[in-house]
């Protein structure tokens, strides 16, 4: 069992607006489980920082990335270079009376570390199901499972959730006292995900399966 | 006038799935204008890659970042280090018959370069209005404008849209031929942004202003 508390390191101590830092592991898991894509940052061999959006999943205290062994990002990471993985959820637009104090409500997670390759085929199988179920709970069981060729042809990397931070802003605008009576509208516009009607592939006549509703339930989305 | 076409460099040539690369500047602008946050990647002084989510806006062929002069990210970038800024929009969940071929529809933009500080107060003023109007078109004119103290107290950085790439996936699942008759539901679950009812700040009784509707219109969101 890992600690329920995130212990900040030099890299994960929030310096700007430290009151926005969360220190509980449950908050980290919640951000990771609700997000759809992460942004993976690494330093390319020429020294350039590169930020790539990609799918991910969390199982226990590990975050997993996957893809083709030909992926430049995965080839870099599997050599054990430093990586920063960021997941961001935007919850609302904060409208203040002054232009200056406009803001956003958000939750974000940063994870630092070095990824390692998952070689074990049983673990790889669980993880690849985890990718599908992360987005659409229950979908892996609805689908044709991965076969050995697919498992072996997929590079899976794991990053321990050891060095991580969570930051969030919630609540309404914070205006300067002298602006409060200007008669300017202020408040929060809450935003989130929406789904439209599922679009069946050619030849599909059945209604969408339960995993589609589970997508919406996990994320509290609108229809 | 800049070229209407994005000319790939070594850093912006899409290697994996090159058929997903777009080469028109209009596609770049569309992704940047629809997004709410970007992910900024840079290499910290200790060599660690860091990926920070932050607001941004595009005016012409420049992308702007802003914040407190005390921000670690902005202090790093203003020294002219290499930066990679990524904006990602997720448009749909692609459900294939096989677990392996599940995917997402998305549009993403990557911009490489070195940021420079915007010192001119007139330009800073236009840019700070641009940040507000990027999210909520027309909102800057509804708000109390920035004053000289606020302008001088905000660090604004500009990044030219010179070295950029756009990648997108659209359309339905691509299953293996032998999986087509398994009787497994397949298709696309379209997703996007939704807004809930605006939540007025204490003391606000007026209805939400036109900029709130403009937010939704720009992004085609649901209510």
Coordinates of C-alpha atoms in Angstrom, one line a residue:
Chain A
X1 CA 0.0 0.0 0.0
X2 CA 1.2 3.4 -0.8
X3 CA 0.8 6.4 1.4
X4 CA -2.6 8.1 1.2
X5 CA -0.8 11.4 1.1
X6 CA 1.3 12.8 -1.7
X7 CA 4.6 13.9 -0.2
X8 CA 5.9 16.8 -2.2
X9 CA 9.4 16.8 -3.6
X10 CA 11.2 19.8 -4.9
X11 CA 9.7 19.1 -8.3
X12 CA 6.1 18.7 -7.1
X13 CA 5.9 21.6 -4.6
X14 CA 3.5 24.1 -6.0
X15 CA 5.1 27.5 -5.7
X16 CA 2.6 29.8 -7.4
X17 CA -0.7 29.9 -5.5
X18 CA 0.3 27.1 -3.1
X19 CA -3.2 27.2 -1.6
X20 CA -4.3 25.5 -4.8
X21 CA -2.2 22.4 -4.0
X22 CA -4.0 19.2 -2.9
X23 CA -2.1 16.6 -1.0
X24 CA -4.4 13.6 -1.1
X25 CA -3.9 10.6 -3.3
X26 CA -7.7 10.3 -3.8
X27 CA -7.7 13.6 -5.6
X28 CA -4.8 12.4 -7.8
X29 CA -6.7 9.2 -8.7
X30 CA -9.9 11.2 -9.4
X31 CA -8.2 13.5 -11.9
X32 CA -6.5 10.6 -13.6
X33 CA -9.6 8.5 -13.8
X34 CA -11.8 11.3 -15.3
X35 CA -9.3 12.5 -17.9
X36 CA -9.2 11.1 -21.4
X37 CA -5.8 12.2 -22.6
X38 CA -2.6 13.1 -20.9
X39 CA 0.2 15.3 -22.2
X40 CA 3.6 13.6 -22.0
X41 CA 6.7 15.8 -21.9
X42 CA 10.2 14.6 -22.5
X43 CA 13.4 15.9 -23.8
X44 CA 14.3 14.7 -27.3
X45 CA 17.8 13.7 -28.2
X46 CA 18.5 17.1 -29.7
X47 CA 17.6 18.7 -26.3
X48 CA 14.2 20.0 -27.4
X49 CA 11.2 19.6 -25.1
X50 CA 8.4 17.7 -26.7
X51 CA 4.8 17.5 -25.5
X52 CA 2.6 14.7 -27.0
X53 CA -1.1 14.1 -26.2
X54 CA -1.9 10.4 -25.8
X55 CA -4.2 8.0 -24.1
X56 CA -3.4 6.5 -20.7
X57 CA -4.8 4.5 -17.9
X58 CA -4.3 4.1 -14.2
X59 CA -4.2 0.8 -12.5
X60 CA -3.5 1.0 -8.8
X61 CA -0.5 3.3 -8.2
X62 CA 0.8 3.1 -11.8
X63 CA 0.0 5.1 -14.9
X64 CA 0.4 3.3 -18.2
X65 CA 1.2 4.6 -21.7
X66 CA 1.1 2.5 -24.8
X67 CA 1.4 2.5 -28.5
X68 CA 3.4 1.3 -31.4
X69 CA 7.0 0.3 -30.8
X70 CA 7.8 2.7 -33.7
X71 CA 6.5 5.7 -31.8
X72 CA 9.2 8.3 -31.3
X73 CA 7.8 9.2 -27.9
X74 CA 7.6 5.6 -26.6
X75 CA 11.1 4.8 -28.0
X76 CA 12.5 7.8 -26.0
X77 CA 10.6 6.9 -22.8
X78 CA 11.5 3.3 -22.8
X79 CA 15.1 4.2 -22.5
X80 CA 14.3 5.6 -19.0
X81 CA 14.5 9.3 -19.6
X82 CA 12.8 11.7 -17.3
X83 CA 9.2 12.3 -18.1
X84 CA 6.4 14.6 -17.0
X85 CA 2.9 13.5 -17.5
X86 CA 0.1 16.1 -17.1
X87 CA -3.7 15.6 -17.0
X88 CA -5.9 18.7 -17.0
X89 CA -9.7 19.0 -16.5
X90 CA -11.3 22.4 -17.0
X91 CA -14.4 22.7 -14.8
X92 CA -15.5 26.3 -15.4
X93 CA -14.9 29.8 -16.8
X94 CA -14.5 32.3 -14.0
X95 CA -15.9 35.7 -15.1
X96 CA -14.8 38.6 -12.9
X97 CA -15.8 42.2 -13.0
X98 CA -12.3 43.2 -14.1
X99 CA -10.7 41.7 -17.2
X100 CA -7.6 41.1 -15.0
X101 CA -9.3 38.7 -12.6
X102 CA -10.8 36.4 -15.1
X103 CA -9.7 32.8 -14.5
X104 CA -10.6 29.2 -15.0
X105 CA -11.7 26.5 -12.5
X106 CA -9.6 23.4 -13.2
X107 CA -8.0 20.3 -11.7
X108 CA -4.6 19.2 -12.9
X109 CA -2.2 16.4 -12.0
X110 CA 1.6 16.3 -12.8
X111 CA 3.6 13.1 -12.5
X112 CA 7.3 13.0 -12.7
X113 CA 9.5 9.9 -13.1
X114 CA 11.0 7.5 -15.5
X115 CA 8.9 4.9 -17.3
X116 CA 9.7 1.2 -17.5
X117 CA 8.7 -1.3 -20.1
X118 CA 6.0 -3.8 -19.2
X119 CA 7.3 -7.1 -20.6
X120 CA 5.0 -9.7 -18.9
X121 CA 2.2 -10.7 -21.3
X122 CA -0.3 -11.2 -18.5
X123 CA 0.3 -7.7 -17.1
X124 CA 0.2 -6.3 -20.7
X125 CA -3.1 -8.0 -21.2
X126 CA -4.6 -6.5 -18.1
X127 CA -3.2 -3.1 -19.0
X128 CA -4.5 -3.1 -22.5
X129 CA -8.0 -4.0 -21.2
X130 CA -7.4 -1.1 -18.7
X131 CA -6.9 1.3 -21.5
X132 CA -10.3 0.4 -23.0
X133 CA -12.1 0.3 -19.7
X134 CA -10.5 3.6 -18.6
X135 CA -12.4 5.4 -21.3
X136 CA -15.5 3.1 -21.5
X137 CA -16.0 1.1 -18.3
X138 CA -17.0 -2.5 -19.3
X139 CA -16.0 -2.1 -22.9
X140 CA -13.1 -4.5 -22.8
X141 CA -15.5 -7.4 -22.0
X142 CA -17.7 -6.3 -24.9
X143 CA -14.9 -6.4 -27.4
X144 CA -12.8 -9.1 -29.2
X145 CA -9.9 -9.5 -26.8
X146 CA -6.3 -8.8 -27.8
X147 CA -4.4 -11.8 -29.2
X148 CA -0.8 -12.6 -28.8
X149 CA 0.3 -10.8 -31.9
X150 CA -1.4 -7.6 -30.8
X151 CA 0.0 -7.9 -27.3
X152 CA 3.5 -8.5 -28.5
X153 CA 3.2 -5.7 -31.0
X154 CA 2.2 -3.1 -28.5
X155 CA 4.7 -1.3 -26.4
X156 CA 3.4 -0.7 -22.8
X157 CA 5.2 1.6 -20.4
X158 CA 4.5 2.1 -16.7
X159 CA 5.2 5.1 -14.5
X160 CA 4.9 4.9 -10.8
X161 CA 2.6 7.5 -9.1
X162 CA 5.4 8.2 -6.6
X163 CA 6.2 11.8 -7.4
X164 CA 3.0 13.6 -8.3
X165 CA 1.1 16.8 -7.5
X166 CA -2.5 17.9 -7.8
X167 CA -3.6 21.5 -8.2
X168 CA -7.1 22.8 -8.4
X169 CA -9.1 26.1 -8.5
X170 CA -12.7 26.1 -7.5
X171 CA -15.3 28.8 -6.6
X172 CA -16.3 32.2 -7.9
X173 CA -14.4 35.2 -9.1
X174 CA -12.2 37.2 -6.6
X175 CA -12.5 40.8 -7.6
X176 CA -10.9 43.9 -6.1
X177 CA -13.1 45.6 -3.5
X178 CA -13.4 48.8 -5.6
X179 CA -14.8 46.9 -8.5
X180 CA -17.7 45.2 -6.7
X181 CA -20.3 47.9 -7.5
X182 CA -19.5 48.5 -11.1
X183 CA -22.6 46.7 -12.2
X184 CA -20.6 44.2 -14.3
X185 CA -21.9 40.6 -14.5
X186 CA -19.6 38.2 -12.7
X187 CA -19.9 34.5 -11.9
X188 CA -18.9 31.1 -13.1
X189 CA -19.8 29.3 -16.4
X190 CA -19.6 25.6 -15.5
X191 CA -18.3 23.5 -18.3
X192 CA -17.8 19.8 -18.8
X193 CA -18.0 17.0 -21.4
X194 CA -21.0 16.3 -23.5
X195 CA -21.8 13.3 -25.7
X196 CA -23.9 13.3 -28.8
X197 CA -25.8 10.3 -30.2
X198 CA -23.5 7.3 -30.9
X199 CA -22.8 6.9 -34.6
X200 CA -22.9 3.2 -35.5
X201 CA -20.4 1.9 -38.0
X202 CA -21.6 0.5 -41.4
X203 CA -23.7 -2.6 -40.9
X204 CA -24.4 -2.1 -37.2
X205 CA -28.1 -2.0 -36.3
X206 CA -28.0 -2.8 -32.6
X207 CA -28.3 0.0 -30.0
X208 CA -25.1 1.2 -28.4
X209 CA -23.9 -1.1 -25.6
X210 CA -23.8 -0.4 -21.8
X211 CA -20.2 0.9 -21.9
X212 CA -21.5 4.0 -23.8
X213 CA -23.7 4.9 -20.8
X214 CA -20.8 4.0 -18.5
X215 CA -18.6 6.6 -20.2
X216 CA -21.2 9.3 -19.4
X217 CA -21.8 8.1 -15.9
X218 CA -18.1 8.1 -14.9
X219 CA -17.7 11.7 -16.1
X220 CA -21.1 13.2 -15.3
X221 CA -21.5 14.3 -18.9
X222 CA -24.5 15.8 -20.6
X223 CA -26.4 14.5 -23.6
Chain B
X1 CA 1.6 37.7 -44.4
X2 CA 2.7 34.3 -43.5
X3 CA 2.5 31.3 -45.7
X4 CA -0.9 29.6 -45.8
X5 CA 0.9 26.3 -45.6
X6 CA 2.7 24.9 -42.6
X7 CA 6.2 23.9 -43.9
X8 CA 7.3 20.9 -41.8
X9 CA 10.7 20.9 -40.2
X10 CA 12.5 17.9 -38.7
X11 CA 10.7 18.6 -35.4
X12 CA 7.2 19.0 -36.9
X13 CA 7.2 16.2 -39.4
X14 CA 4.7 13.6 -38.2
X15 CA 6.4 10.3 -38.4
X16 CA 3.8 8.0 -36.9
X17 CA 0.6 7.8 -39.0
X18 CA 1.7 10.6 -41.3
X19 CA -1.7 10.5 -43.1
X20 CA -3.0 12.2 -40.0
X21 CA -0.9 15.3 -40.6
X22 CA -2.6 18.5 -41.8
X23 CA -0.5 21.1 -43.6
X24 CA -2.8 24.1 -43.7
X25 CA -2.5 27.1 -41.4
X26 CA -6.3 27.4 -41.2
X27 CA -6.4 24.0 -39.4
X28 CA -3.8 25.3 -37.0
X29 CA -5.8 28.4 -36.2
X30 CA -9.0 26.5 -35.8
X31 CA -7.4 24.1 -33.2
X32 CA -5.8 27.0 -31.3
X33 CA -9.0 29.1 -31.3
X34 CA -11.2 26.4 -30.1
X35 CA -9.0 25.2 -27.3
X36 CA -9.2 26.5 -23.7
X37 CA -5.8 25.5 -22.3
X38 CA -2.5 24.6 -23.8
X39 CA 0.2 22.4 -22.3
X40 CA 3.6 24.1 -22.2
X41 CA 6.7 21.9 -22.1
X42 CA 10.1 23.2 -21.3
X43 CA 13.3 21.8 -19.7
X44 CA 13.8 23.0 -16.2
X45 CA 17.3 24.1 -15.0
X46 CA 17.8 20.7 -13.5
X47 CA 17.2 19.1 -16.9
X48 CA 13.7 17.8 -16.0
X49 CA 11.0 18.2 -18.6
X50 CA 8.0 20.1 -17.1
X51 CA 4.5 20.2 -18.7
X52 CA 2.2 23.0 -17.3
X53 CA -1.4 23.6 -18.4
X54 CA -2.1 27.3 -18.9
X55 CA -4.4 29.7 -20.7
X56 CA -3.3 31.2 -24.0
X57 CA -4.5 33.2 -26.9
X58 CA -3.7 33.5 -30.6
X59 CA -3.6 36.9 -32.3
X60 CA -2.5 36.6 -36.0
X61 CA 0.5 34.4 -36.3
X62 CA 1.6 34.6 -32.6
X63 CA 0.5 32.5 -29.6
X64 CA 0.7 34.4 -26.3
X65 CA 1.2 33.1 -22.7
X66 CA 0.8 35.3 -19.6
X67 CA 0.9 35.2 -15.9
X68 CA 2.7 36.5 -12.8
X69 CA 6.3 37.4 -13.2
X70 CA 6.8 35.0 -10.2
X71 CA 5.7 32.0 -12.3
X72 CA 8.5 29.5 -12.6
X73 CA 7.3 28.5 -16.0
X74 CA 7.2 32.1 -17.3
X75 CA 10.6 32.9 -15.7
X76 CA 12.1 30.0 -17.5
X77 CA 10.5 30.8 -20.9
X78 CA 11.3 34.5 -20.9
X79 CA 15.0 33.5 -20.9
X80 CA 14.4 32.2 -24.4
X81 CA 14.6 28.5 -23.8
X82 CA 13.1 26.0 -26.2
X83 CA 9.4 25.4 -25.7
X84 CA 6.8 23.1 -27.0
X85 CA 3.2 24.2 -26.7
X86 CA 0.5 21.6 -27.4
X87 CA -3.3 22.1 -27.7
X88 CA -5.5 19.0 -28.0
X89 CA -9.2 18.7 -28.7
X90 CA -10.9 15.3 -28.3
X91 CA -13.8 14.9 -30.7
X92 CA -14.9 11.3 -30.2
X93 CA -14.4 7.9 -28.8
X94 CA -13.8 5.3 -31.5
X95 CA -15.2 1.9 -30.6
X96 CA -13.9 -0.9 -32.7
X97 CA -15.0 -4.6 -32.7
X98 CA -11.6 -5.5 -31.3
X99 CA -10.2 -4.0 -28.1
X100 CA -6.9 -3.4 -30.0
X101 CA -8.4 -1.0 -32.6
X102 CA -10.2 1.3 -30.1
X103 CA -9.1 4.9 -30.7
X104 CA -10.0 8.5 -30.3
X105 CA -10.9 11.2 -32.8
X106 CA -8.9 14.3 -32.0
X107 CA -7.2 17.4 -33.4
X108 CA -3.9 18.5 -31.9
X109 CA -1.4 21.3 -32.6
X110 CA 2.2 21.4 -31.6
X111 CA 4.3 24.6 -31.7
X112 CA 8.0 24.7 -31.2
X113 CA 10.1 27.8 -30.7
X114 CA 11.4 30.3 -28.2
X115 CA 9.2 32.8 -26.5
X116 CA 9.9 36.5 -26.2
X117 CA 8.7 39.0 -23.7
X118 CA 6.2 41.6 -24.9
X119 CA 7.2 44.8 -23.3
X120 CA 5.1 47.4 -25.2
X121 CA 2.2 48.4 -23.1
X122 CA -0.2 48.9 -26.0
X123 CA 0.5 45.4 -27.3
X124 CA 0.2 44.0 -23.8
X125 CA -3.1 45.6 -23.5
X126 CA -4.4 44.1 -26.8
X127 CA -3.0 40.7 -25.8
X128 CA -4.6 40.7 -22.3
X129 CA -8.0 41.6 -23.9
X130 CA -7.2 38.8 -26.3
X131 CA -6.9 36.3 -23.5
X132 CA -10.4 37.2 -22.2
X133 CA -11.9 37.3 -25.7
X134 CA -10.3 34.0 -26.7
X135 CA -12.4 32.2 -24.1
X136 CA -15.4 34.5 -24.2
X137 CA -15.7 36.6 -27.4
X138 CA -16.8 40.1 -26.5
X139 CA -16.1 39.7 -22.8
X140 CA -13.2 42.2 -22.6
X141 CA -15.5 45.0 -23.6
X142 CA -18.0 43.9 -20.9
X143 CA -15.3 44.0 -18.2
X144 CA -13.4 46.7 -16.3
X145 CA -10.3 47.2 -18.5
X146 CA -6.9 46.5 -17.2
X147 CA -5.1 49.4 -15.6
X148 CA -1.4 50.3 -15.8
X149 CA -0.6 48.5 -12.6
X150 CA -2.2 45.3 -13.9
X151 CA -0.5 45.6 -17.3
X152 CA 2.9 46.2 -15.8
X153 CA 2.4 43.4 -13.2
X154 CA 1.6 40.8 -15.9
X155 CA 4.3 39.0 -17.8
X156 CA 3.3 38.4 -21.4
X157 CA 5.2 36.1 -23.7
X158 CA 4.8 35.7 -27.5
X159 CA 5.7 32.6 -29.5
X160 CA 5.6 32.8 -33.3
X161 CA 3.6 30.2 -35.2
X162 CA 6.5 29.5 -37.4
X163 CA 7.3 25.9 -36.6
X164 CA 4.0 24.1 -36.0
X165 CA 2.2 20.9 -36.9
X166 CA -1.4 19.8 -36.8
X167 CA -2.5 16.2 -36.5
X168 CA -6.0 14.8 -36.6
X169 CA -8.0 11.6 -36.6
X170 CA -11.5 11.6 -37.9
X171 CA -14.0 8.9 -38.9
X172 CA -15.1 5.5 -37.7
X173 CA -13.3 2.4 -36.5
X174 CA -10.9 0.5 -38.7
X175 CA -11.3 -3.2 -37.8
X176 CA -9.5 -6.2 -39.1
X177 CA -11.6 -7.9 -41.9
X178 CA -12.0 -11.1 -39.9
X179 CA -13.6 -9.2 -37.0
X180 CA -16.4 -7.5 -39.0
X181 CA -19.0 -10.2 -38.5
X182 CA -18.5 -10.9 -34.8
X183 CA -21.7 -9.1 -33.9
X184 CA -19.9 -6.6 -31.7
X185 CA -21.2 -3.0 -31.6
X186 CA -18.8 -0.6 -33.3
X187 CA -19.0 3.1 -34.0
X188 CA -18.1 6.6 -32.7
X189 CA -19.3 8.3 -29.6
X190 CA -19.0 12.0 -30.4
X191 CA -17.9 14.1 -27.5
X192 CA -17.4 17.8 -27.0
X193 CA -17.9 20.6 -24.5
X194 CA -21.0 21.3 -22.5
X195 CA -22.0 24.3 -20.4
X196 CA -24.4 24.3 -17.5
X197 CA -26.4 27.3 -16.3
X198 CA -24.1 30.3 -15.4
X199 CA -23.7 30.7 -11.6
X200 CA -23.9 34.4 -10.7
X201 CA -21.5 35.8 -8.1
X202 CA -23.0 37.1 -4.8
X203 CA -25.1 40.2 -5.4
X204 CA -25.5 39.7 -9.2
X205 CA -29.1 39.6 -10.3
X206 CA -28.8 40.4 -14.0
X207 CA -28.9 37.6 -16.6
X208 CA -25.6 36.4 -18.0
X209 CA -24.1 38.7 -20.7
X210 CA -23.8 38.0 -24.4
X211 CA -20.2 36.7 -24.1
X212 CA -21.6 33.6 -22.3
X213 CA -23.6 32.7 -25.4
X214 CA -20.6 33.6 -27.6
X215 CA -18.5 31.0 -25.7
X216 CA -21.0 28.3 -26.6
X217 CA -21.3 29.5 -30.2
X218 CA -17.6 29.5 -30.9
X219 CA -17.2 26.0 -29.7
X220 CA -20.5 24.4 -30.7
X221 CA -21.2 23.3 -27.1
X222 CA -24.3 21.8 -25.7
X223 CA -26.4 23.2 -22.8

